[in-house]
Amino acid sequence: MTTFRTIDDIAPDQRLLVRIDVNAAVEDGTVQDSRRFARHAETIQELLADDHAIALLAHQGRPGRDTFVSLEQHAEILTGHLDHPVEFVPDTDGDDALVAIGGLDSGDVLLLENTRMCDGELPEEDPDTKAETDLVQTLAPEFDAYVGDAYSAAHRSHASIVGFPRVMDAYAGRVMETEYEANTALRDREFDGTVTMILGGTKAEDAIPIVEQLDDAVDRFCLGGVVGELFLRADDRDVGYDVDESALFDHQWDEHQETLERVLEAYRDRLHLPTDLAFEDDRGERGETTLEGVSKERPFLDVGSKTAARYADLVAGSEAVFVKGALGVFEDERFARGTVEVLSAIAEADCFSVIGGGDTARAFMLYDLDEEDFTRVSIAGGAYVRALTGEPLVGVEVLEDDG
């Protein structure tokens, strides 16, 4: 079990620098609400109850991507969850930020600008190197303690995650504490019956290690999303490559072709691939096609109805089900069938269930799914994968070192 200190160990009325992860989907320039906001709001509420003055650090997107935007909208969303004002400061470690931090009083909450707009936040380097960045050296003296609550980013050795615990008192926030303990316990749990994993999403580099490293723990994997198409391409199907303006497939295929083919060959008896796929037809409606004789001419946006029904049946007969990644573009109601049908089947099944991934968790809000129907809904993606596969989380280790 962990050795880090938690927010229960912080004396009241302190000036706290709190790292959260509210990295969110951005649609047409609008930041989308998600469970991450709600979960971190619970940590902030606890800290406010102890009369702390709070400055929040967070990131959004990566430089060069459409999701790389300011955190101004994030402050508005957090304000709604907290029912308490969150002041936004369009600066992170410059003069404007320091002035705002200097004015912090007990009960105040402010959100600093996107950490990834700061030199030194990226790339990933060891914690001692990150502790020497301007971001850490400038902000650390302004606070009594650091609270690491960004579990879903704990696999990243970025300055705002690993640098501050090297130079100041550091504690785990409630999200960090509960997510780490729950996901670590899952890795060591044993089941007598069939264990199924729904494996989708857009990142092959996340999915492939799961298949190999959970070899002894998972009996069958149901594939979808970009990951599913890439495995279909490895199976000589005429899908899994970029068409139109998409840019999700070809570079991942080039990077992982050999591994995809090797994993498919080694685990074919446990990998369940889509047998039909959905697309937007000429009328703008959902169309479907089987894989027999198909040639990809437009993007596939969901698994087909037959595949969704087959996966739902497999879920119904499982003792435990783990989910990592969506089976389709569920944000669009036309292409939510695969993801929602399988999640609904899990909710109805008498099984142990864990839903992982910040994007997947958004489906609960969009389609009125009840979180209480599942054993655990994790807001983490990459960190969830690493916890399941036993890989260390540097953002947790630095807190443990401090303890």
XYZ file of C-alpha atoms in Angstrom:
403
model
C 0.000 0.000 0.000
C 1.058 3.589 -0.428
C 3.246 5.543 1.949
C 2.283 9.031 0.815
C 0.661 11.592 3.035
C -2.833 12.766 2.123
C -4.801 15.969 2.532
C -5.950 14.621 5.906
C -2.410 15.366 7.132
C -2.400 19.065 6.184
C -2.931 21.604 8.975
C -5.808 24.062 8.345
C -5.432 27.498 6.777
C -2.489 26.823 4.456
C -1.556 28.223 1.066
C -1.770 25.244 -1.273
C -0.651 24.630 -4.841
C -2.935 21.874 -6.158
C -2.250 19.981 -9.407
C -5.454 18.606 -10.922
C -6.190 17.011 -14.302
C -9.195 18.486 -16.079
C -7.840 17.830 -19.566
C -11.054 17.639 -21.581
C -12.542 17.099 -24.996
C -12.832 20.300 -27.052
C -15.584 20.525 -29.652
C -15.692 23.550 -31.974
C -13.612 25.495 -29.463
C -15.858 24.635 -26.526
C -14.403 22.694 -23.597
C -16.669 19.795 -22.623
C -17.607 19.062 -19.041
C -16.590 15.650 -17.711
C -16.373 13.560 -14.563
C -12.853 14.809 -14.017
C -14.195 18.232 -13.098
C -16.668 16.730 -10.639
C -14.093 14.471 -9.013
C -11.508 17.204 -8.535
C -14.205 19.554 -7.265
C -14.701 17.126 -4.380
C -11.037 17.468 -3.413
C -11.241 21.255 -3.646
C -14.398 21.308 -1.506
C -12.600 19.373 1.208
C -9.693 21.803 1.109
C -12.015 24.805 1.273
C -13.678 23.306 4.346
C -10.278 23.507 6.067
C -9.903 27.205 5.174
C -7.048 26.768 2.724
C -6.107 29.309 0.046
C -5.853 27.383 -3.213
C -4.079 27.891 -6.520
C -4.773 25.227 -9.147
C -2.435 23.957 -11.837
C -3.721 21.953 -14.818
C -2.995 21.267 -18.475
C -5.080 21.055 -21.642
C -4.029 19.358 -24.861
C -0.585 19.435 -26.384
C 1.139 22.178 -28.400
C 0.183 21.954 -32.055
C -3.168 20.244 -31.474
C -6.667 21.722 -31.696
C -7.244 20.824 -28.032
C -4.340 23.015 -26.896
C -6.362 25.915 -25.512
C -6.499 28.261 -22.548
C -8.003 27.127 -19.234
C -10.433 30.048 -19.007
C -13.422 27.821 -19.779
C -12.164 25.244 -17.288
C -12.434 27.826 -14.520
C -16.067 28.455 -15.440
C -16.862 24.723 -15.406
C -15.150 24.263 -12.029
C -17.075 27.223 -10.641
C -20.296 25.455 -11.538
C -19.261 22.206 -9.862
C -18.049 23.952 -6.730
C -20.778 26.573 -6.492
C -17.834 28.726 -5.481
C -15.942 31.252 -7.607
C -12.773 30.081 -9.328
C -10.731 33.032 -10.548
C -8.853 32.459 -13.782
C -5.385 33.968 -14.231
C -4.124 34.055 -17.844
C -0.570 33.445 -16.639
C 1.196 30.546 -14.947
C 4.542 31.645 -13.504
C 4.947 35.247 -14.623
C 4.326 38.542 -12.857
C 0.546 38.435 -13.253
C 0.414 34.975 -11.695
C 2.604 36.026 -8.782
C 0.442 39.094 -8.098
C -2.707 36.945 -8.063
C -1.065 34.356 -5.820
C 0.135 37.083 -3.485
C -3.465 38.205 -3.029
C -4.783 34.765 -2.116
C -6.757 34.633 1.107
C -8.320 31.729 2.971
C -11.261 30.405 0.940
C -9.980 31.759 -2.383
C -9.545 29.530 -5.418
C -7.709 30.536 -8.553
C -6.772 28.573 -11.658
C -3.481 29.396 -13.343
C -3.015 29.136 -17.107
C -2.273 25.895 -18.971
C 0.993 24.449 -17.624
C 1.926 23.197 -21.079
C 2.272 26.793 -22.212
C 5.323 27.033 -19.922
C 8.877 26.301 -20.995
C 10.142 23.327 -19.043
C 6.815 21.601 -18.390
C 7.472 19.280 -21.331
C 9.228 16.979 -22.268
C 9.448 14.100 -19.793
C 12.625 14.150 -17.703
C 13.609 12.863 -14.286
C 12.010 14.607 -11.258
C 15.238 16.276 -10.105
C 15.630 17.928 -13.507
C 12.008 19.049 -13.450
C 12.521 20.520 -9.989
C 15.005 22.981 -11.509
C 12.545 24.425 -14.043
C 11.435 28.049 -13.818
C 7.854 26.905 -13.170
C 8.817 25.020 -10.020
C 11.467 27.433 -8.793
C 9.130 30.411 -9.220
C 5.948 29.013 -7.698
C 7.193 26.725 -4.912
C 8.293 29.538 -2.532
C 4.794 31.058 -2.714
C 3.065 28.099 -1.037
C 3.105 26.061 2.154
C 2.502 22.728 0.430
C 1.810 20.960 -2.840
C -1.166 18.651 -3.398
C -0.846 16.109 -6.220
C -4.363 15.186 -7.304
C -3.760 14.517 -11.014
C -3.762 10.718 -10.915
C -4.744 10.467 -14.579
C -1.495 12.278 -15.471
C 0.639 10.475 -12.879
C 2.412 8.476 -15.588
C 3.880 11.707 -16.979
C 7.191 13.031 -15.641
C 6.290 16.667 -16.246
C 7.383 19.592 -14.112
C 3.987 20.308 -12.547
C 3.587 16.610 -11.665
C 7.003 15.565 -10.359
C 9.025 18.753 -9.834
C 7.217 20.346 -6.895
C 7.341 17.293 -4.566
C 11.128 17.453 -4.829
C 11.325 20.933 -3.278
C 8.312 21.287 -0.948
C 5.993 19.361 1.338
C 3.736 17.236 -0.847
C 0.483 15.385 -0.252
C -1.884 13.211 -2.264
C -5.281 14.709 -3.052
C -8.433 12.654 -2.714
C -8.571 11.702 -6.412
C -4.934 10.611 -6.370
C -5.469 8.585 -3.205
C -8.670 6.780 -4.169
C -7.805 6.127 -7.829
C -4.368 4.761 -7.015
C -5.557 2.463 -4.257
C -8.523 1.163 -6.277
C -6.655 0.563 -9.529
C -3.662 -1.017 -7.811
C -5.958 -3.404 -5.933
C -7.594 -4.422 -9.213
C -4.294 -5.630 -10.592
C -3.920 -8.181 -7.814
C -7.516 -9.377 -7.656
C -8.278 -12.952 -8.728
C -11.501 -14.203 -10.322
C -12.860 -17.731 -10.640
C -14.906 -17.086 -13.790
C -14.289 -15.500 -17.188
C -12.588 -12.100 -17.279
C -13.348 -9.918 -20.309
C -11.731 -6.662 -21.348
C -13.321 -4.187 -23.768
C -10.375 -2.552 -25.491
C -10.882 0.414 -27.784
C -9.916 4.043 -28.079
C -7.428 5.695 -30.394
C -3.994 4.702 -29.044
C -2.385 1.449 -30.114
C 0.565 2.082 -27.811
C -1.792 1.855 -24.838
C -3.742 -1.175 -26.028
C -0.993 -3.515 -27.195
C 0.832 -3.756 -23.837
C -2.465 -4.584 -22.125
C -2.987 -7.677 -24.259
C 0.512 -8.947 -23.595
C 0.918 -7.984 -19.960
C -2.547 -9.117 -18.829
C -2.091 -12.464 -20.540
C -2.617 -14.403 -17.299
C -5.446 -12.232 -15.976
C -7.814 -11.647 -18.938
C -9.510 -14.462 -20.854
C -10.787 -12.484 -23.839
C -10.412 -9.051 -25.359
C -13.203 -7.371 -27.372
C -11.642 -4.807 -29.711
C -13.053 -1.668 -31.263
C -12.258 1.916 -32.109
C -9.009 2.773 -33.861
C -7.343 -0.086 -31.999
C -9.840 -2.573 -33.416
C -9.322 -1.351 -36.970
C -5.556 -1.591 -36.651
C -5.856 -5.212 -35.547
C -8.224 -5.846 -38.461
C -5.594 -4.426 -40.797
C -3.076 -6.792 -39.230
C -5.565 -9.542 -40.121
C -5.370 -8.496 -43.809
C -8.692 -6.644 -43.821
C -8.905 -3.580 -46.069
C -9.445 -1.175 -43.162
C -7.309 0.514 -40.532
C -5.781 3.259 -42.656
C -6.406 6.978 -43.044
C -8.976 8.299 -45.523
C -10.272 11.812 -46.109
C -8.653 14.091 -43.505
C -8.151 11.532 -40.737
C -4.683 11.092 -39.248
C -5.141 8.353 -36.654
C -4.128 5.181 -38.444
C -1.171 5.282 -40.805
C 1.462 6.600 -38.395
C 0.372 4.114 -35.721
C 0.473 1.295 -38.248
C 3.995 2.269 -39.295
C 5.117 2.349 -35.666
C 3.367 -0.803 -34.467
C 2.778 -3.066 -37.492
C 5.186 -5.780 -36.402
C 3.824 -5.805 -32.850
C 0.198 -5.821 -33.992
C 0.830 -8.794 -36.254
C 2.780 -10.653 -33.576
C 0.141 -10.064 -30.884
C -2.662 -11.087 -33.247
C -0.871 -14.307 -34.087
C -0.046 -15.124 -30.469
C -3.440 -14.268 -28.962
C -5.823 -14.842 -31.859
C -7.965 -17.273 -29.855
C -8.631 -14.555 -27.255
C -8.962 -11.493 -29.491
C -12.510 -10.765 -30.653
C -12.442 -8.436 -33.663
C -15.366 -6.494 -35.172
C -17.259 -8.291 -37.912
C -19.156 -5.187 -39.033
C -18.504 -1.459 -38.858
C -20.588 1.728 -38.989
C -20.064 4.858 -41.083
C -21.847 8.061 -42.090
C -23.776 7.398 -45.297
C -24.586 9.846 -48.102
C -27.705 11.027 -46.260
C -25.756 11.802 -43.097
C -27.204 8.813 -41.291
C -25.634 5.746 -39.725
C -24.776 3.086 -42.268
C -23.246 -0.328 -41.614
C -21.234 -2.835 -43.567
C -19.848 -6.289 -42.928
C -16.146 -6.846 -43.460
C -16.636 -9.317 -46.265
C -15.247 -7.699 -49.395
C -15.160 -4.242 -47.788
C -12.746 -1.575 -49.004
C -12.404 1.482 -46.796
C -13.529 4.583 -48.666
C -14.795 6.676 -45.756
C -14.073 6.717 -41.999
C -15.589 3.978 -39.843
C -16.959 5.540 -36.690
C -18.315 2.657 -34.606
C -18.492 -1.106 -34.447
C -21.588 -2.476 -36.188
C -24.786 -3.679 -34.545
C -23.877 -7.372 -34.812
C -20.506 -6.773 -33.204
C -22.062 -4.703 -30.404
C -24.609 -7.457 -29.709
C -21.897 -10.134 -29.711
C -19.744 -8.157 -27.284
C -22.767 -7.550 -25.039
C -23.406 -11.301 -24.936
C -19.783 -11.963 -23.991
C -20.039 -9.390 -21.198
C -23.203 -10.997 -19.851
C -21.357 -14.273 -19.302
C -18.358 -12.754 -17.514
C -17.474 -12.655 -13.840
C -15.404 -9.515 -14.337
C -15.267 -6.887 -17.091
C -12.686 -4.171 -17.570
C -13.104 -1.354 -20.102
C -10.332 0.749 -21.603
C -11.384 3.035 -24.424
C -14.550 3.539 -26.441
C -15.710 1.329 -29.326
C -16.709 4.296 -31.474
C -17.226 8.044 -31.660
C -19.865 7.957 -28.940
C -19.997 11.761 -28.660
C -22.087 11.551 -31.846
C -25.341 9.785 -30.987
C -25.342 8.043 -34.380
C -22.125 6.242 -33.460
C -22.659 5.593 -29.764
C -24.393 2.228 -30.203
C -21.343 0.029 -29.670
C -20.057 1.831 -26.586
C -23.453 2.366 -24.952
C -24.812 -1.118 -25.688
C -21.776 -2.757 -24.136
C -21.752 -0.421 -21.114
C -25.464 -1.096 -20.615
C -24.814 -4.840 -20.757
C -22.109 -4.482 -18.116
C -24.484 -2.482 -15.918
C -27.111 -5.230 -16.143
C -24.676 -8.115 -15.596
C -23.915 -9.541 -12.184
C -20.196 -8.944 -12.512
C -17.245 -7.029 -11.113
C -16.696 -4.096 -13.470
C -14.218 -1.290 -13.946
C -14.561 1.430 -16.571
C -11.291 3.232 -17.309
C -10.418 6.244 -19.401
C -11.428 9.887 -19.070
C -13.095 9.975 -22.497
C -15.056 6.774 -21.912
C -16.348 8.090 -18.609
C -17.954 10.974 -20.540
C -20.463 8.495 -21.942
C -22.063 8.321 -18.509
C -22.978 11.991 -18.666
C -24.116 11.892 -22.289
C -26.336 8.812 -22.067
C -27.628 8.867 -18.471
C -25.742 5.777 -17.368
C -25.679 5.265 -13.593
C -22.211 5.071 -12.106
C -23.589 2.996 -9.229
C -24.238 0.108 -11.650
C -20.475 -0.382 -11.970
C -17.899 -1.396 -9.396
C -15.520 1.409 -10.339
C -15.471 4.227 -12.865
C -11.943 5.570 -13.235
C -11.260 8.993 -14.743
C -7.746 7.924 -15.729
C -6.571 6.575 -19.065
C -2.835 6.014 -19.359
C -2.364 5.796 -15.599
C -5.188 3.253 -15.380
C -3.448 1.095 -17.983
C -0.152 1.275 -16.157
C -1.730 0.431 -12.824
C -3.374 -2.648 -14.331
C -0.187 -3.804 -16.003
C 2.011 -3.172 -12.968
C 4.105 -0.357 -14.388
C 5.241 2.326 -11.910
C 3.618 5.759 -11.852
C 6.240 8.456 -11.425
C 3.677 10.985 -10.160
C 2.817 8.592 -7.331
C 6.408 7.632 -6.604
C 7.455 11.237 -5.960
C 4.687 11.585 -3.385
C 5.696 8.320 -1.735
C 9.299 9.493 -1.592
C 8.117 12.587 0.229
C 6.188 10.469 2.744
